[in-house]
Amino acid sequence: MPKPIGGFWQTLRDFGFSVNDLSRRCDDVADLLATYQMIGRQRIDLPYDIDGVVYKIDRHDYQQRLGQVARAPRWAMAHKFPAEQAKTVIDAIDIQVGRTGALTPVARLAPISVSGVIVSNATLHNEDEIARKDIRIGDRVIIQRAGDVIPQIVRVLSDARTGNETIFDFPESCPVCHAAAIRPEGEAVRRCSGGLNCAAQLFEGLKHFVARDAFDIEGLGARQIEQFIDLGWVQTPADIFRLGDKSAAMAELDGYGDLSIKKLLSAIDVRREIGLERFIYALGIRQVGQATARLLALHYGSAEAMLAR
Ligand SMILES: [Zn+2]
């Protein structure tokens, strides 16, 4: 029989830490499976989402001896619940344009409740995926949602077709800026060639530029960026550092008091100088993530040296 946990955990609880009350101490495999079933039954009523349980060895000395492989400890093991599935209809397929110009198809679904959450979108990944699963607009489909990941389309119920379904024509130009969308040979992704002239790439690029791991400008979020782009104040990342010129005009906007303008401008000012590594990462060059940015920064040592190449 699985037992409530004691020992170390009870001590933590006594100290005032929050400890998950569903945790159980299990003596054998039958206990583990009984606990898995028990939590599975309670899952729908929990005030948070879970996608499975984790079995752990509850002795620190054993944990030390077992160690870990890469980032996976050998003393803990996840046992996932089966993904929740549901039947719905694809109303439309939209294209989203990402920071690097990638065109990503998204299925708009007739809203359906899956494990207590209303789902109305599912990712379709890329055009090959649509072709491979033969997904058409108007199709009845099985979708699934596992944990907190974006819902996916498992398969099309092709027997339920009425003949009114339409094949999706993947666009060869960007739906936002209308520049050519190019798919290089051997790649799965088609990309808008508009660069920063594309409103979608500009918006996503600026969000990345000011994000925490990049320039980390406090108070400059998606809402402000969208507004400043609409006003024509920001057309390139460099324009962020000229927002001071707009402080009078900013005061006329809804939601900008003297204090918040001052705070925003000083948050921008303190980032006029940042580390090279962050700067390279902030540029959002495709395939240059934080690790590569760090290597480039180490290699060049300064922005001047890098630009001189
Ligand atoms: Zn575009």
Coordinates of C-alpha atoms and ligand atoms in Angstrom, one line a residue:
M1 CA 0.0 0.0 0.0
P2 CA 1.4 3.5 -0.9
K3 CA 1.9 5.5 2.2
P4 CA 1.9 9.2 2.9
I5 CA 5.5 10.5 2.8
G6 CA 7.3 11.2 6.0
G7 CA 10.8 11.9 7.1
F8 CA 12.6 14.7 5.2
W9 CA 9.4 15.8 3.5
Q10 CA 7.5 16.1 6.8
T11 CA 10.4 18.1 8.1
L12 CA 10.2 20.5 5.1
R13 CA 6.4 20.8 5.7
D14 CA 7.1 21.6 9.4
F15 CA 9.5 24.3 8.3
G16 CA 6.6 25.8 6.3
F17 CA 7.6 24.8 2.8
S18 CA 4.7 23.7 0.6
V19 CA 5.0 20.0 -0.2
N20 CA 2.7 18.3 -2.7
D21 CA 0.1 16.3 -0.8
L22 CA -0.3 13.8 -3.6
S23 CA 3.2 12.4 -3.1
R24 CA 3.3 8.8 -1.8
R25 CA 6.0 6.5 -0.5
C26 CA 5.9 3.2 -2.5
D27 CA 7.6 -0.1 -1.6
D28 CA 7.2 -1.9 -4.9
V29 CA 6.1 -1.7 -8.6
A30 CA 2.5 -2.5 -7.6
D31 CA 2.5 0.5 -5.3
L32 CA 3.9 2.8 -8.0
L33 CA 1.3 1.8 -10.5
A34 CA -1.5 2.1 -7.9
T35 CA -0.3 5.7 -7.2
Y36 CA -0.1 6.4 -10.9
Q37 CA -3.7 5.3 -11.3
M38 CA -4.9 7.2 -8.2
I39 CA -3.3 10.5 -9.3
G40 CA -4.6 9.8 -12.8
R41 CA -8.2 9.7 -11.5
Q42 CA -7.7 12.9 -9.5
R43 CA -6.0 14.7 -12.4
I44 CA -9.1 16.4 -13.8
D45 CA -10.0 18.0 -10.5
L46 CA -6.5 19.4 -9.7
P47 CA -6.2 23.1 -9.8
Y48 CA -3.1 22.8 -12.0
D49 CA -2.1 20.8 -15.1
I50 CA 0.0 17.7 -14.9
D51 CA 1.1 15.4 -17.6
G52 CA 2.3 12.5 -15.5
V53 CA 4.0 11.4 -12.3
V54 CA 7.7 11.0 -11.4
Y55 CA 9.1 8.1 -9.5
K56 CA 12.1 8.8 -7.4
I57 CA 14.4 6.8 -5.2
D58 CA 13.9 8.4 -1.8
R59 CA 17.4 7.9 -0.3
H60 CA 20.1 10.5 -0.8
D61 CA 23.0 8.1 -0.6
Y62 CA 21.4 5.9 -3.3
Q63 CA 20.8 9.0 -5.4
Q64 CA 24.5 9.9 -5.1
R65 CA 25.5 6.4 -6.1
L66 CA 23.2 6.3 -9.1
G67 CA 24.2 9.7 -10.3
Q68 CA 23.0 11.2 -13.6
V69 CA 23.5 10.9 -17.4
A70 CA 23.7 14.3 -19.0
R71 CA 20.8 16.1 -17.4
A72 CA 18.7 13.1 -16.6
P73 CA 19.1 11.6 -13.1
R74 CA 19.2 7.8 -12.9
W75 CA 17.2 7.8 -9.7
A76 CA 14.1 9.5 -11.1
M77 CA 11.8 8.4 -13.9
A78 CA 8.7 10.0 -15.5
H79 CA 5.6 8.1 -16.2
K80 CA 3.3 10.2 -18.4
F81 CA -0.4 9.9 -18.7
P82 CA -1.8 9.2 -22.1
A83 CA -2.4 12.5 -24.0
E84 CA -6.0 13.6 -24.0
Q85 CA -7.6 13.4 -27.4
A86 CA -10.7 15.0 -28.8
K87 CA -12.6 15.3 -32.1
T88 CA -13.1 18.7 -33.8
V89 CA -13.2 20.5 -37.2
I90 CA -10.6 22.6 -38.9
D91 CA -12.3 25.9 -39.7
A92 CA -9.3 27.6 -41.3
I93 CA -5.5 27.5 -41.7
D94 CA -3.7 30.7 -40.9
I95 CA 0.0 31.6 -41.4
Q96 CA 2.1 33.1 -38.6
V97 CA 5.3 34.9 -39.4
G98 CA 8.0 34.5 -36.8
R99 CA 11.1 36.5 -35.9
T100 CA 13.3 34.8 -38.5
G101 CA 10.6 35.1 -41.1
A102 CA 9.5 31.5 -40.8
L103 CA 6.0 30.9 -42.1
T104 CA 4.2 28.6 -39.6
P105 CA 0.8 27.2 -40.5
V106 CA -1.7 27.2 -37.6
A107 CA -5.0 25.3 -37.7
R108 CA -8.0 27.3 -36.4
L109 CA -10.3 24.7 -34.8
A110 CA -14.0 24.7 -33.8
P111 CA -13.4 25.2 -30.0
I112 CA -13.4 22.0 -28.0
S113 CA -12.7 21.2 -24.4
V114 CA -9.7 18.9 -23.8
S115 CA -9.0 17.9 -20.2
G116 CA -10.8 21.0 -19.0
V117 CA -9.1 23.5 -21.4
I118 CA -10.7 25.0 -24.4
V119 CA -8.6 24.4 -27.5
S120 CA -9.1 26.5 -30.6
N121 CA -5.7 26.3 -32.3
A122 CA -3.3 23.6 -33.2
T123 CA 0.2 23.9 -34.7
L124 CA 0.7 22.3 -38.1
H125 CA 4.6 22.8 -38.1
N126 CA 5.2 23.3 -41.8
E127 CA 3.9 22.6 -45.3
D128 CA 5.3 19.1 -45.4
E129 CA 3.4 18.2 -42.3
I130 CA 0.1 19.3 -43.9
A131 CA 0.9 17.3 -47.0
R132 CA 2.0 14.2 -45.0
K133 CA -1.1 14.1 -42.9
D134 CA -3.3 15.3 -45.9
I135 CA -4.9 18.0 -43.7
R136 CA -7.6 20.0 -45.5
I137 CA -9.7 22.9 -44.4
G138 CA -13.1 21.6 -43.2
D139 CA -11.6 18.3 -42.2
R140 CA -12.8 16.5 -39.1
V141 CA -9.7 15.6 -37.0
I142 CA -8.4 14.0 -33.8
I143 CA -6.4 16.5 -31.8
Q144 CA -4.4 15.8 -28.7
R145 CA -3.0 17.9 -25.9
A146 CA -0.2 16.5 -23.7
G147 CA 0.8 18.5 -20.7
D148 CA 1.2 22.2 -21.5
V149 CA 2.4 21.7 -25.1
I150 CA 0.6 23.3 -28.0
P151 CA -2.2 20.9 -29.2
Q152 CA -1.4 18.8 -32.2
I153 CA -3.4 17.2 -34.9
V154 CA -3.0 13.4 -34.6
R155 CA -4.9 12.4 -37.8
V156 CA -7.6 13.3 -40.2
L157 CA -10.9 11.4 -40.1
S158 CA -10.9 10.9 -43.9
D159 CA -14.0 8.7 -43.8
A160 CA -16.0 11.6 -42.5
R161 CA -15.1 13.8 -45.5
T162 CA -18.1 15.3 -47.3
G163 CA -16.3 16.5 -50.4
N164 CA -16.5 20.2 -49.3
E165 CA -13.0 20.1 -47.8
T166 CA -10.4 22.3 -49.5
I167 CA -6.7 21.7 -49.9
F168 CA -4.6 24.5 -48.4
D169 CA -2.4 26.3 -50.8
F170 CA 0.7 27.2 -48.9
P171 CA 1.5 30.8 -49.8
E172 CA 4.7 31.7 -51.7
S173 CA 4.6 35.2 -50.4
C174 CA 4.5 36.6 -46.9
P175 CA 0.9 37.2 -45.8
V176 CA 2.0 40.2 -43.7
C177 CA 4.4 42.1 -46.0
H178 CA 3.8 40.3 -49.3
A179 CA 7.6 39.8 -50.0
A180 CA 8.5 36.5 -51.6
A181 CA 8.6 33.6 -49.1
I182 CA 11.4 31.3 -50.1
R183 CA 12.0 27.7 -49.2
P184 CA 15.6 26.8 -49.7
E185 CA 16.2 23.3 -51.1
G186 CA 16.5 20.7 -48.4
E187 CA 14.8 22.8 -45.8
A188 CA 11.3 22.3 -44.3
V189 CA 10.6 25.9 -43.6
R190 CA 9.6 28.7 -46.0
R191 CA 10.7 32.2 -44.9
C192 CA 9.6 35.7 -45.7
S193 CA 12.4 37.6 -47.4
G194 CA 11.3 41.0 -46.2
G195 CA 13.7 41.3 -43.2
L196 CA 12.9 44.3 -41.0
N197 CA 10.6 45.7 -43.7
C198 CA 8.2 43.0 -42.7
A199 CA 6.0 44.2 -39.8
A200 CA 5.8 40.7 -38.3
Q201 CA 9.6 40.2 -38.3
L202 CA 10.2 43.7 -37.0
F203 CA 7.7 43.2 -34.1
E204 CA 9.1 39.7 -33.2
G205 CA 12.7 40.9 -33.7
L206 CA 12.2 43.9 -31.4
K207 CA 10.6 41.8 -28.8
H208 CA 13.7 39.5 -28.9
F209 CA 16.0 42.5 -28.9
V210 CA 14.6 43.9 -25.6
A211 CA 14.0 40.5 -24.0
R212 CA 15.6 39.5 -20.7
D213 CA 18.5 37.5 -22.2
A214 CA 19.2 40.3 -24.7
F215 CA 19.1 44.0 -24.0
D216 CA 16.8 43.4 -21.0
I217 CA 14.9 46.7 -21.2
E218 CA 12.4 46.9 -18.4
G219 CA 9.0 48.4 -19.3
L220 CA 9.4 47.8 -23.0
G221 CA 7.2 44.9 -23.7
A222 CA 5.1 43.6 -26.6
R223 CA 2.3 46.2 -26.0
Q224 CA 4.7 49.2 -26.1
I225 CA 6.6 47.9 -29.1
E226 CA 3.4 47.4 -31.0
Q227 CA 2.3 50.9 -30.2
F228 CA 5.7 52.5 -31.1
I229 CA 5.8 50.6 -34.4
D230 CA 2.3 51.7 -35.2
L231 CA 3.3 55.3 -34.5
G232 CA 6.3 55.0 -36.8
W233 CA 8.7 55.7 -33.9
V234 CA 10.5 52.5 -34.1
Q235 CA 11.5 51.0 -37.4
T236 CA 14.8 49.4 -36.4
P237 CA 16.3 48.3 -33.1
A238 CA 18.5 51.5 -33.1
D239 CA 15.3 53.6 -32.9
I240 CA 14.7 52.4 -29.4
F241 CA 17.7 54.5 -28.3
R242 CA 16.1 57.6 -29.9
L243 CA 12.8 57.3 -28.1
G244 CA 13.9 60.1 -25.8
D245 CA 13.1 62.5 -28.7
K246 CA 9.5 61.3 -28.4
S247 CA 9.0 62.0 -24.7
A248 CA 6.7 65.0 -25.3
A249 CA 4.6 63.0 -27.8
M250 CA 4.6 60.0 -25.4
A251 CA 3.1 62.1 -22.6
E252 CA 0.0 62.5 -24.9
L253 CA -0.5 58.8 -25.1
D254 CA -2.9 56.9 -22.9
G255 CA -1.3 55.2 -19.9
Y256 CA 2.0 57.2 -20.0
G257 CA 2.5 59.4 -17.0
D258 CA 5.6 61.6 -16.4
L259 CA 7.0 59.0 -14.0
S260 CA 6.5 56.0 -16.3
I261 CA 8.1 57.9 -19.2
K262 CA 11.0 58.7 -17.0
K263 CA 11.4 55.1 -15.9
L264 CA 11.2 53.8 -19.4
L265 CA 13.8 56.2 -20.8
S266 CA 16.2 55.5 -18.0
A267 CA 15.7 51.8 -18.4
I268 CA 16.8 52.4 -22.1
D269 CA 19.7 54.6 -21.0
V270 CA 21.2 52.1 -18.7
R271 CA 21.5 49.6 -21.6
R272 CA 23.4 51.9 -24.0
E273 CA 26.4 49.8 -23.1
I274 CA 26.0 46.0 -22.7
G275 CA 28.2 43.0 -22.9
L276 CA 29.2 41.8 -26.4
E277 CA 27.7 38.4 -25.8
R278 CA 24.2 39.9 -25.1
F279 CA 24.6 42.3 -28.1
I280 CA 25.3 39.5 -30.5
Y281 CA 22.4 37.4 -29.1
A282 CA 20.1 40.4 -29.3
L283 CA 20.7 40.8 -33.1
G284 CA 18.7 37.6 -33.5
I285 CA 20.8 36.1 -36.2
R286 CA 19.4 32.8 -37.2
Q287 CA 21.2 29.8 -35.6
V288 CA 23.0 32.2 -33.2
G289 CA 21.6 31.4 -29.8
Q290 CA 23.1 32.3 -26.4
A291 CA 25.8 29.6 -26.6
T292 CA 27.1 30.7 -30.1
A293 CA 26.8 34.3 -29.1
R294 CA 29.1 33.6 -26.2
L295 CA 31.6 31.8 -28.4
L296 CA 31.6 34.7 -30.9
A297 CA 32.1 37.2 -28.1
L298 CA 35.0 35.3 -26.8
H299 CA 36.6 35.0 -30.2
Y300 CA 36.3 38.6 -31.2
G301 CA 36.6 40.3 -27.9
S302 CA 35.0 43.6 -29.0
A303 CA 32.3 44.8 -31.4
E304 CA 34.9 46.7 -33.3
A305 CA 37.0 43.6 -33.9
M306 CA 33.9 41.7 -35.1
L307 CA 32.8 44.5 -37.5
A308 CA 36.3 44.8 -38.9
R309 CA 36.1 41.2 -40.2
Ligands
ZN1 ZN 6.9 39.4 -44.3

